[in-house]
Coordinates of C-alpha atoms in Angstrom, one line a residue:
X1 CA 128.9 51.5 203.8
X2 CA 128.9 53.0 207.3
X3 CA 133.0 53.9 206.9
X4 CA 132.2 55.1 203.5
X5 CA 130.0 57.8 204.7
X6 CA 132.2 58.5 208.0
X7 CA 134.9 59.3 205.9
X8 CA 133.0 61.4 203.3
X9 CA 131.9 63.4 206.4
X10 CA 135.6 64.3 207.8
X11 CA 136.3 68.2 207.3
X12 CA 138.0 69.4 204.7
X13 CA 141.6 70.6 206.1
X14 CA 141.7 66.8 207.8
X15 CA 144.5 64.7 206.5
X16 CA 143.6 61.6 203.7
X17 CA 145.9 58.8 205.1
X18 CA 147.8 57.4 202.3
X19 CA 147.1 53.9 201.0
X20 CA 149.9 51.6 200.4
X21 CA 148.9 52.1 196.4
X22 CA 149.0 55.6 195.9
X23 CA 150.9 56.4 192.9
X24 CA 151.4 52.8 191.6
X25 CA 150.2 51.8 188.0
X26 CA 147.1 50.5 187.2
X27 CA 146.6 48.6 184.1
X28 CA 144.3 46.6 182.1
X29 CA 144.0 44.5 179.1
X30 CA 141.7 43.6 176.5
X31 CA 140.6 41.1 175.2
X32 CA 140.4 39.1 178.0
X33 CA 143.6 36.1 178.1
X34 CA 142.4 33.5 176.4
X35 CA 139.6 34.6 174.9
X36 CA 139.3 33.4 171.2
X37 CA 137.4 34.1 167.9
X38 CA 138.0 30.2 166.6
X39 CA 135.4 28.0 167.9
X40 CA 132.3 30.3 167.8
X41 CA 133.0 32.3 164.6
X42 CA 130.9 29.7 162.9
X43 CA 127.7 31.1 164.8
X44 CA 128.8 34.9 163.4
X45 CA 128.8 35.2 159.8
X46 CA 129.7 38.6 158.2
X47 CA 127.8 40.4 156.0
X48 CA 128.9 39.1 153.2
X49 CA 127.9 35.6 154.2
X50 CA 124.0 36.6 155.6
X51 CA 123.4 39.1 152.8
X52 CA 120.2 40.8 152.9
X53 CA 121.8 44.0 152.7
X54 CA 118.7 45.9 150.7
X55 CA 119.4 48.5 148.2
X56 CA 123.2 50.0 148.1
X57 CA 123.6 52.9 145.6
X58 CA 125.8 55.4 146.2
X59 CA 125.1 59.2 146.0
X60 CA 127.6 62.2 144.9
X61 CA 130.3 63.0 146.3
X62 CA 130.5 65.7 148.7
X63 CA 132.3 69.3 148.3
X64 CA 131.7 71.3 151.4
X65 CA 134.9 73.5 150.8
X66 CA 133.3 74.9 148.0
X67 CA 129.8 75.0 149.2
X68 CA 129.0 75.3 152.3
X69 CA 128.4 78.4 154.2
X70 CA 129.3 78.9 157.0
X71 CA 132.2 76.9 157.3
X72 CA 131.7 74.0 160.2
X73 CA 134.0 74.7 163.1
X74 CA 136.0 72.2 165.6
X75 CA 134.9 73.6 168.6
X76 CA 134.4 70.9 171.4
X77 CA 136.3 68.0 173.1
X78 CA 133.0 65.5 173.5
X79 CA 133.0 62.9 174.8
X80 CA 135.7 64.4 177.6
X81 CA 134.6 66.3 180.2
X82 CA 135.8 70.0 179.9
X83 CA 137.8 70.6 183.0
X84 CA 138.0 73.7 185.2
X85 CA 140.7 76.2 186.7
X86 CA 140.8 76.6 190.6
X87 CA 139.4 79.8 190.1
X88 CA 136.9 79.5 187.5
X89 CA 134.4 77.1 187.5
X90 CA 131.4 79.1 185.9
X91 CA 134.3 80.5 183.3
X92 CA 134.2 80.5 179.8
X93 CA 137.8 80.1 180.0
X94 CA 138.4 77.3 178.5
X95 CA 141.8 75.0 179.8
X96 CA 142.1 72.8 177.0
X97 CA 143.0 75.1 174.9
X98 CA 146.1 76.3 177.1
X99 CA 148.0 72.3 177.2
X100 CA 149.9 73.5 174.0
X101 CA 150.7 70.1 171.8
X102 CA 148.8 68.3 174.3
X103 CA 145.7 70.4 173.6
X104 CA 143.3 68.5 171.5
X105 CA 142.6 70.1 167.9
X106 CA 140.5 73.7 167.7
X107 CA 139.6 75.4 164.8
X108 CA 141.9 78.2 164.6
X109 CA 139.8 82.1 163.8
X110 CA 143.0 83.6 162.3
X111 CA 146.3 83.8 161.8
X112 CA 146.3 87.6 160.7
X113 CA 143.6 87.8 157.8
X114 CA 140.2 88.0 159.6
X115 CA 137.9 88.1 156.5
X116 CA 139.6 85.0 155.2
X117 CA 137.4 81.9 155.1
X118 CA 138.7 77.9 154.2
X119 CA 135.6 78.0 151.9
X120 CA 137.4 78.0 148.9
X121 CA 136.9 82.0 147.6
X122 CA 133.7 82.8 145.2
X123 CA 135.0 82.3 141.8
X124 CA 137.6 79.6 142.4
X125 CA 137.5 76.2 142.1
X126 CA 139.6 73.4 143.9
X127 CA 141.9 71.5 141.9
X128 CA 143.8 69.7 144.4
X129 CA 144.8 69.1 148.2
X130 CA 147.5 68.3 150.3
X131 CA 146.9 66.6 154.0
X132 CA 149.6 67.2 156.4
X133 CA 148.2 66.2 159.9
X134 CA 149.1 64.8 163.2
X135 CA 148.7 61.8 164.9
X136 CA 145.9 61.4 167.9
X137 CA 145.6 62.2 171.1
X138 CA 148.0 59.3 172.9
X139 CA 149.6 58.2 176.0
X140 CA 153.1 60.0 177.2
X141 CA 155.7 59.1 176.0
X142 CA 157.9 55.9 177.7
X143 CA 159.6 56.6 180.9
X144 CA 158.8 59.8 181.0
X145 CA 158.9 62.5 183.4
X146 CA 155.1 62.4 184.6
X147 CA 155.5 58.4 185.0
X148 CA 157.8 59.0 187.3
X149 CA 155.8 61.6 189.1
X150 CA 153.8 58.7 189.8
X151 CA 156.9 56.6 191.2
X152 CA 157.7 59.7 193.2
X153 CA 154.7 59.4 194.8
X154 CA 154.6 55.7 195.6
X155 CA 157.8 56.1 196.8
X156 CA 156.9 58.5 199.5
X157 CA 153.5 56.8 200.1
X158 CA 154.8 53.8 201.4
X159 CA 157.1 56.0 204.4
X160 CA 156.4 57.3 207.7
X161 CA 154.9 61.3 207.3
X162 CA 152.7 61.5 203.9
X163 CA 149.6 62.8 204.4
X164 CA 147.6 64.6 201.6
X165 CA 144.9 67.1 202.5
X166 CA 142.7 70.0 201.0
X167 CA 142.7 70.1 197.5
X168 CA 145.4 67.4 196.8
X169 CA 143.4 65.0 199.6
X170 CA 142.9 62.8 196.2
X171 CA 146.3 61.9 195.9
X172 CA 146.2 59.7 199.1
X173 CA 144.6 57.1 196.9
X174 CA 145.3 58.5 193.2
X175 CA 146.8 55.9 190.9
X176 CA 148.7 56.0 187.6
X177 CA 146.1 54.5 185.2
X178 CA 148.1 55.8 181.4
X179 CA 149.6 53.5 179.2
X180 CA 152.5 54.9 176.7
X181 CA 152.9 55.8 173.5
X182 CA 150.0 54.8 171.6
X183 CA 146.4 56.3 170.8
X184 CA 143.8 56.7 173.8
X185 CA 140.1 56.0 172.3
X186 CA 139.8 60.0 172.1
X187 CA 143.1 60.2 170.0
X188 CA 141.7 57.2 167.9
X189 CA 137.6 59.0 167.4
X190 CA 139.7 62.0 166.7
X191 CA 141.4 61.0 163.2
X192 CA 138.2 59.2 162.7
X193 CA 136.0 62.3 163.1
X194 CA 138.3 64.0 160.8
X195 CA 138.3 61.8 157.7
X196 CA 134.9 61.9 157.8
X197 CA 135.1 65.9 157.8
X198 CA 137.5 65.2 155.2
X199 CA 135.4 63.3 153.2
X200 CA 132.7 66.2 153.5
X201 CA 134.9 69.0 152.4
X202 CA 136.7 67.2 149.6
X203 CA 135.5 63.9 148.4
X204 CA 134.7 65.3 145.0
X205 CA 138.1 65.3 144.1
X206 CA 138.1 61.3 144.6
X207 CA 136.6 61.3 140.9
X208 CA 140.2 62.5 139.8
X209 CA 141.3 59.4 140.7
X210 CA 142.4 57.1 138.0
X211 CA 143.8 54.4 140.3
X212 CA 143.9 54.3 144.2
X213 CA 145.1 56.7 146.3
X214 CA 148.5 56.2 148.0
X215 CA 148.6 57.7 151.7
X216 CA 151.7 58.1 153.6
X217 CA 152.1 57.8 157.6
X218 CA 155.5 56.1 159.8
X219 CA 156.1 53.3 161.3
X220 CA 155.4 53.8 165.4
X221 CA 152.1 52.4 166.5
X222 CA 150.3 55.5 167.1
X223 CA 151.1 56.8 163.3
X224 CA 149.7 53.6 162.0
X225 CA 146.4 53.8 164.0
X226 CA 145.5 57.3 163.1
X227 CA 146.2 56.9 159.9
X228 CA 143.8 53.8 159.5
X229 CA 141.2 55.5 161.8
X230 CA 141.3 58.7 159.5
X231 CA 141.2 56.1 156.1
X232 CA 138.5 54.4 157.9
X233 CA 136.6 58.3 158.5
X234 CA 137.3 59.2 155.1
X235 CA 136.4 55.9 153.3
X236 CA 134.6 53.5 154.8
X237 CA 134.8 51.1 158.4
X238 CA 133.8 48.2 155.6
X239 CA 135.6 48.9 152.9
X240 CA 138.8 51.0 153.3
X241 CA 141.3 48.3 153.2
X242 CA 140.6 48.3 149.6
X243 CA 140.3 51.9 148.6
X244 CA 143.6 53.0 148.6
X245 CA 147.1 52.1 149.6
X246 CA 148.5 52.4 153.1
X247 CA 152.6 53.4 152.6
X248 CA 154.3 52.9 155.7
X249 CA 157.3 54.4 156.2
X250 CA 160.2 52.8 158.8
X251 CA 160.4 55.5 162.0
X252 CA 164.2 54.4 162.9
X253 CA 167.2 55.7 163.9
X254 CA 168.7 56.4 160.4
X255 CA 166.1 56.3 157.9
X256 CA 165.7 58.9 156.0
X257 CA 162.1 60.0 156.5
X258 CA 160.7 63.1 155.7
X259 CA 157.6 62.7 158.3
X260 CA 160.1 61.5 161.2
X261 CA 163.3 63.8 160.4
X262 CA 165.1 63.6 163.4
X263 CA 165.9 60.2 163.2
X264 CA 168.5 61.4 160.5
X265 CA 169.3 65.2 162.0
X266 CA 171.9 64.2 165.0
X267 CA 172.0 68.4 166.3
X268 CA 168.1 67.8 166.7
X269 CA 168.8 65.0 169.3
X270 CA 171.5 66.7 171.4
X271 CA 170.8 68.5 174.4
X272 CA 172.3 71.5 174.2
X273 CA 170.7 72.3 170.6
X274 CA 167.3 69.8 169.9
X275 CA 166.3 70.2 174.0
X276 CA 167.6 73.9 173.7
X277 CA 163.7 74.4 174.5
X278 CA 163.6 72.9 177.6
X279 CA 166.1 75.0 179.0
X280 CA 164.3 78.0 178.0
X281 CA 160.8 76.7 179.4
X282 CA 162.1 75.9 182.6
X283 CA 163.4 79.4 182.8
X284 CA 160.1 80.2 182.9
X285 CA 158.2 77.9 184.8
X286 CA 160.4 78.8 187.7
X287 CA 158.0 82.2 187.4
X288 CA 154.5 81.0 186.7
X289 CA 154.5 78.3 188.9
X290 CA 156.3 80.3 192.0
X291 CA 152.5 80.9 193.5
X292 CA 150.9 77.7 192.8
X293 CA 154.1 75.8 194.7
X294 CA 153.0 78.2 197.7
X295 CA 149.9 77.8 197.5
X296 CA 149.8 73.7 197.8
X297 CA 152.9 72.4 198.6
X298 CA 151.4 72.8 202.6
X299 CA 148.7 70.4 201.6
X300 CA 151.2 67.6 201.0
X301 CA 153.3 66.3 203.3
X302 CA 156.1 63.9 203.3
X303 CA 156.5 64.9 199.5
X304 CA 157.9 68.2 198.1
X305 CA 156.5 69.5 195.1
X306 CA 159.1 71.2 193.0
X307 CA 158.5 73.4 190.4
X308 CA 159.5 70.4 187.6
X309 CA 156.5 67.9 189.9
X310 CA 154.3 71.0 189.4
X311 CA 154.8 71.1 185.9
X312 CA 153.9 67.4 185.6
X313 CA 151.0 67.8 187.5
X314 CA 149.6 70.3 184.5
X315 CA 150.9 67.7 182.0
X316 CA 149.0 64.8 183.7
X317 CA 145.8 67.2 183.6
X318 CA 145.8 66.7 179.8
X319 CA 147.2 63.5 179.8
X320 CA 144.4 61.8 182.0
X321 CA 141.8 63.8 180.5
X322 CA 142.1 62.6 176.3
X323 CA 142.8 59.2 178.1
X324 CA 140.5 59.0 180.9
X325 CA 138.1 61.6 180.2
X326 CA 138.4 63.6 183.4
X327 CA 141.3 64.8 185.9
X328 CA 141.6 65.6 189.0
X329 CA 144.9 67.5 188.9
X330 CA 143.1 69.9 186.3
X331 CA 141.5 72.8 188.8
X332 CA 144.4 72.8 191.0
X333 CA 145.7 75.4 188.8
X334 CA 144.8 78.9 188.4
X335 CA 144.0 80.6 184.6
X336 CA 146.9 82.7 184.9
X337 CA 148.8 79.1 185.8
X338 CA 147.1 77.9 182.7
X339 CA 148.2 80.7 180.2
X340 CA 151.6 80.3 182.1
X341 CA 152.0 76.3 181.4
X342 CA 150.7 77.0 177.9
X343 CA 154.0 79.6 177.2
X344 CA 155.7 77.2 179.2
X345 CA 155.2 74.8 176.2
X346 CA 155.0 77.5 173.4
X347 CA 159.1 78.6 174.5
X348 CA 159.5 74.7 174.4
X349 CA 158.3 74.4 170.8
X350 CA 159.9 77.8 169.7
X351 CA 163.2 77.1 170.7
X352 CA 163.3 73.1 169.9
X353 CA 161.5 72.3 167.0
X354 CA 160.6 75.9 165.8
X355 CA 161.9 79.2 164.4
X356 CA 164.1 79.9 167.1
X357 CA 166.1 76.2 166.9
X358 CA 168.5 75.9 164.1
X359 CA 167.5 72.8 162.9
X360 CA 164.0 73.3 162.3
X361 CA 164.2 74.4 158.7
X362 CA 166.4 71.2 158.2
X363 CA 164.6 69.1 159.3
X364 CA 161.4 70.2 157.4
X365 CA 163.5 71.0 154.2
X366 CA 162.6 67.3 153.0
X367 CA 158.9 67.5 152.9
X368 CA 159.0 71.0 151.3
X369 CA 160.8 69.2 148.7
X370 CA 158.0 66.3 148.2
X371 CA 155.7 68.9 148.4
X372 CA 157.3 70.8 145.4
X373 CA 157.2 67.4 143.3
X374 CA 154.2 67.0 143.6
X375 CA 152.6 70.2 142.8
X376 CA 155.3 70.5 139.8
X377 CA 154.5 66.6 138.7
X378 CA 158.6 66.6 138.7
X379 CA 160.4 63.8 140.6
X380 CA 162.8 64.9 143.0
X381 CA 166.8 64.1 141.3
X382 CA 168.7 65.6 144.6
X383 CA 169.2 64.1 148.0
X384 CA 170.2 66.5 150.7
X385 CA 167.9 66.3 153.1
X386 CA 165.7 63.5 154.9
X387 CA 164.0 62.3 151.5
X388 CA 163.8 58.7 151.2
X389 CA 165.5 58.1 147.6
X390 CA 164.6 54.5 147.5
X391 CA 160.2 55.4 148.2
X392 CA 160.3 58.7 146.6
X393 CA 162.2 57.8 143.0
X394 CA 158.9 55.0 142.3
X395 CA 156.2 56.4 141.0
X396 CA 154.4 53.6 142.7
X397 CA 154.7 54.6 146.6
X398 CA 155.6 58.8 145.4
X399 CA 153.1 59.4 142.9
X400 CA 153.1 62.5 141.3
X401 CA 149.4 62.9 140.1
X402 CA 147.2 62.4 143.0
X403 CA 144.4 64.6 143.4
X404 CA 144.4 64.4 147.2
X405 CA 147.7 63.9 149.3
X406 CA 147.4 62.3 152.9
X407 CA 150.4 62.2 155.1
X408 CA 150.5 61.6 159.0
X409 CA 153.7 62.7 160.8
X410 CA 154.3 64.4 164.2
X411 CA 153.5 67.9 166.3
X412 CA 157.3 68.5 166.3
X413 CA 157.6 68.1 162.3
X414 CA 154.7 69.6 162.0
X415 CA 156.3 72.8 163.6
X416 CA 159.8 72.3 161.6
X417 CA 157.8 72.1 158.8
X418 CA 155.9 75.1 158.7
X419 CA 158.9 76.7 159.4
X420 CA 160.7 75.0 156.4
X421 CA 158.1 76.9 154.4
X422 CA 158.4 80.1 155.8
X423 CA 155.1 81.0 157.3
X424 CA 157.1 84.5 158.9
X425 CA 153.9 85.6 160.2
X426 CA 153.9 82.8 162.9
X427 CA 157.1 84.2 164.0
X428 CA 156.2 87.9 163.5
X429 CA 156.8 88.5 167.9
X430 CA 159.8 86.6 168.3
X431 CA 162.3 85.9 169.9
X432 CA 159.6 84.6 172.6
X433 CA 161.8 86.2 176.3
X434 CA 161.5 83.7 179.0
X435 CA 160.7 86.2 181.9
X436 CA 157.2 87.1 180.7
X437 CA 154.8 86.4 178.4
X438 CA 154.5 88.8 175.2
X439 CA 151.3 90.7 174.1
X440 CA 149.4 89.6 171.1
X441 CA 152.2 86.4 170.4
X442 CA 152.4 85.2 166.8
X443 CA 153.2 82.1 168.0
X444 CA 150.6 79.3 169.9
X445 CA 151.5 76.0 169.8
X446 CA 147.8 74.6 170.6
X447 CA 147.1 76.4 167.3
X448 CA 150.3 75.0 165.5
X449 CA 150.7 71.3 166.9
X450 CA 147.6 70.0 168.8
X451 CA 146.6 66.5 168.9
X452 CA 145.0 65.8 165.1
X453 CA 146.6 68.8 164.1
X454 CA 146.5 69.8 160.6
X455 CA 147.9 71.3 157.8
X456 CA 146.6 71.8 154.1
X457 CA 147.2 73.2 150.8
X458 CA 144.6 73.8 148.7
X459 CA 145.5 74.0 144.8
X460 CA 142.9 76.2 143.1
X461 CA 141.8 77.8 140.2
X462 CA 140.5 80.9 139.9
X463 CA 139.5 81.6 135.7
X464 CA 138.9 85.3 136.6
X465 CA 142.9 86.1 138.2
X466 CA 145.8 86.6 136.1
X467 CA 146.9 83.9 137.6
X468 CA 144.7 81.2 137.3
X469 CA 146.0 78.9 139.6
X470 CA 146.7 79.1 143.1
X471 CA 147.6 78.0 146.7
X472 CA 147.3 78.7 150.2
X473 CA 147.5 77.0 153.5
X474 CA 145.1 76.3 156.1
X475 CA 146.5 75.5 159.9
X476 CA 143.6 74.1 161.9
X477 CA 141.2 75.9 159.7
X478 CA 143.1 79.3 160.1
X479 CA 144.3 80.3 156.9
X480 CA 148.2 81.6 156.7
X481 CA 149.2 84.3 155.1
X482 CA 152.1 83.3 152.9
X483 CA 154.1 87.3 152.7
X484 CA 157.4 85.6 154.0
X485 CA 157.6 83.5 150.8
X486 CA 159.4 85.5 147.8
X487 CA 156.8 86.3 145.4
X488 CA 153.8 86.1 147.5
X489 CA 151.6 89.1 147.6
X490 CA 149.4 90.0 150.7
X491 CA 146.1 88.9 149.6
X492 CA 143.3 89.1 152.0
X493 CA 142.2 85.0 151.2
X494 CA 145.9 83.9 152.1
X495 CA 146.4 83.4 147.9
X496 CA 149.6 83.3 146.2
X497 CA 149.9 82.4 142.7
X498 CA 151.0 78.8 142.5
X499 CA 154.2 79.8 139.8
X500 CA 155.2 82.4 142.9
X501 CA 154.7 80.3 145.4
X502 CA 157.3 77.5 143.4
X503 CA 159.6 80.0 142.6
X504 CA 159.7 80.9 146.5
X505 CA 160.1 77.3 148.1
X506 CA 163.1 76.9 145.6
X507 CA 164.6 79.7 146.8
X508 CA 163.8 79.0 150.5
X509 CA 164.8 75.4 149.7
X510 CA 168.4 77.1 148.9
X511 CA 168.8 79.0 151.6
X512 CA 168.8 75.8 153.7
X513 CA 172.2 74.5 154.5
X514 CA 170.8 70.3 155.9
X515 CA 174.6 69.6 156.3
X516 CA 175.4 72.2 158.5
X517 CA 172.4 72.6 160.8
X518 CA 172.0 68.6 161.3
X519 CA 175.7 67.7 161.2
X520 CA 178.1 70.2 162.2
X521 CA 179.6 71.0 165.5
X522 CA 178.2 74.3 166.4
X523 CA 176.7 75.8 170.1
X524 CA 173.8 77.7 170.2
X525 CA 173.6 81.6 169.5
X526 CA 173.7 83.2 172.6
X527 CA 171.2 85.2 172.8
X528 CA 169.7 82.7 170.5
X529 CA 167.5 85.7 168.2
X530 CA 167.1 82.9 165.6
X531 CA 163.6 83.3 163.9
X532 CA 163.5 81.2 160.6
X533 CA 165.0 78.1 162.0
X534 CA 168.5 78.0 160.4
X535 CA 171.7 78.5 161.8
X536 CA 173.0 82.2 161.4
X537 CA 175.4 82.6 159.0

């Protein structure tokens, strides 16, 4: 205890002297190895062995779209702790907000039309909705770049001349604690939280139902969990295995998929045209971060910290925090470093999976043709895109009559998606340059593609209009107006007759060429001005 408080008492600027560990992984497993259910499940009976349960009946469903006023926000992160920039610890500047995809899911105020509300407008009724949302807050990714950060790290810990002091003192004895890939407990209390909202705004429409929902998600272990933590939300922990049908779709190299295109989209995978992003947000990260390498590289020794270990350092911010709960590596960065690393990932998104890459309205060309079944109760008789001919020709695992349509997919189809359907005014500033960041940007991908993002289309009828049925689309709450589709009006709720808005997405649906932008041999546009992700003609 005596060195404990010795070394607590050492002044700030001295050196932490690196421990043979720093920067190895630490793992753990649960349930413990050879722990078992077998021999003791006699002495816990479920529920429906003790019974006893008392009275069960059930109430009405809820409707909160329609009803309730005002409309209940996503505004927190609990149970995480909400980090803090170096220079703003009392701030209401909030950094999660600025981790672009990696930013947990915020409602969104607007995405140009201020008075417009997801309450469904006074006068209207809601008829139908479609789920598009992403999977949870997870891991990174395998081998990637922030894992080997860590190696980095070890590496140089175990040498001669690595010292760590001031504000980077921690990583003297920091370990690597995240796993990959799949949901951390935040990612998995996220699509939980959000059925259960679900459930609030639009159970009623359950008594459409005439048999049990079919829900859609892929095959990768992350999909899987959030959509069975969002059934289990929007349902019931007890009971959802039974209320409706899980569809799983493979996530594989070559199969088709509309909510995992890129798997059949070879341009989105090449690095000179799907990473085209990359190159652009490095272009920029060489700018933002110029001050914050200045500023700590002389606290590390032994170890240089280049602008691509700097922009790890940000990612593992958001990483360890939706895993861990907290970071260290969060207030080493200035809010100007914060707004910077969020561009950083909005030119990434832009120019990879968004309107500026020319594969982006490929790749979301499939689901804006699943979407058009569905609201035209037509099934789909042309394949040219990422559809799935075998799954969406059944009327079994496609059906054409739901009331409510749940689909999980990814932040990257997410943003090819909504650029599929022609959302202009997300694009409205771009090109996004690479040297600065624009004023009043149209395009935010913490508001596009957090974790739990999503996206929905309400179907609604409004007896008093012309035309008395409608849709519109909220993005994390925000509603988007729909002017860039042919036909669509400005109206001040984000509206568009639902005959328009058909009439649009076949025209839009045209205009994309799939076997050019995923399949032909072309090189990026140089400058690439590309803002409704197709290849120019």
């Amino acid at each position: 205890m005596l060195a404990t408080v010795l070394l607590l008492a050492l002044p700030f600027c001295v050196a932490e002297s690196a421990s043979s560990y720093a920067g190895s992984t630490v793992a753990d497993s649960y349930p413990p190895p050879g722990a078992t259910n077998t021999v003791v499940d006699a002495y816990f009976p479920d529920e429906s062995q003790v019974g006893y349960a008392g009275p069960t009946p059930t109430g009405a469903e809820p409707a909160a779209i329609v009803t309730a006023v005002p409309f209940s926000k996503v505004e927190n992160i609990f149970p995480l702790s909400r980090p803090n920039s170096a220079d703003g610890a009392d701030s209401t500047f909030n950094v999660t907000r600025h981790w672009g995809n990696l930013s947990p899911m915020y409602s969104v105020e607007s995405f140009g039309l201020p008075d417009a509300s997801p309450i469904i407008p006074e006068g209207c009724g809601l008829n139908a909705v479609h789920l598009l949302m992403r999977h949870g807050a997870r891991y990174p990714t395998s081998d990637g770049g922030i894992s080997h950060f860590a190696a980095d790290i070890h590496a140089a810990a175990v040498k001669e001349g690595f010292n760590a002091t001031g504000d980077l003192k921690f990583l003297a004895t920091w370990t690597y604690k995240l796993g990959a890939e799949i949901l951390t407990p935040f990612g998995r209390e996220s699509l939980f939280s959000n059925g259960v909202a679900f459930r609030y705004r639009y159970g009623q429409l359950l008594n459409g139902f005439t048999d049990l929902p079919v829900f859609r998600t892929t095959s990768e272990d992350r999909m899987v969990d959030s959509a069975l933590n969002f059934a289990a939300g929007f349902f019931d922990v007890r009971t959802y295995e039974t209320d409706y049908h899980q569809e799983i779709i493979i996530e594989e190299n070559n199969f088709n998929n509309t909510l995992a295109p890129y798997d059949v989209c070879p341009n989105a995978n090449s690095e000179d045209i799907g990473y085209f992003g990359g190159t652009q947000a490095s272009k920029w990260a060489d700018i933002y971060l110029e001050d914050a390498q200045t500023r700590l590289q002389p606290m590390l020794q032994g170890f240089n910290l280049t602008i691509s270990r700097l922009v790890y350092m940000q990612q593992l911010c958001a990483y360890e925090t939706v895993a861990l709960g907290y970071s260290k590596f969060c207030d080493l960065f200035t809010e100007k470093e914060w707004e910077g690393f969020e561009y950083y990932n909005d030119l990434d998104f832009w120019y990879s999976c968004g309107p500026g890459n020319p594969t982006s309205a490929a790749q979301g060309l499939g689901y804006v043709q699943e979407l058009v079944s569905r609201l035209t109760h037509t099934p789909i008789n042309v394949w040219n895109s990422s559809t799935n001919s075998t799954l969406d020709s059944s009327n079994i695992t496609f059906p054409l009559n739901q009331p409510i349509y749940v689909d999980a997919s990814h932040d990257v189809v997410i943003s090819n998606i909504v650029t599929a359907l022609n959302f202009t005014s997300l694009a409205a500033t771009g090109p996004l340059p690479t040297d600065h960041i624009p004023p009043h940007r149209s395009y935010v991908s913490s508001q596009i593609a957090p974790f739990a993002s999503q996206l929905v289309a309400q179907v609604i009828s409004c007896p008093a209009s012309e035309e008395p049925t409608h849709i519109r689309f909220l993005l994390n709450d925000g509603v988007v107006p729909l002017t860039g589709i042919h036909g669509c009006t400005e109206d001040s709720n984000g509206l568009c007759a639902l005959a328009s808005f058909i009439s649009g997405m076949h025209e839009r649906i045209g205009q994309i060429n799939y076997a050019h932008d995923c399949f032909a041999n072309y090189t990026m546009p140089n400058p690439d001005n590309i803002i409704d992700g197709r290849y120019p003609s």
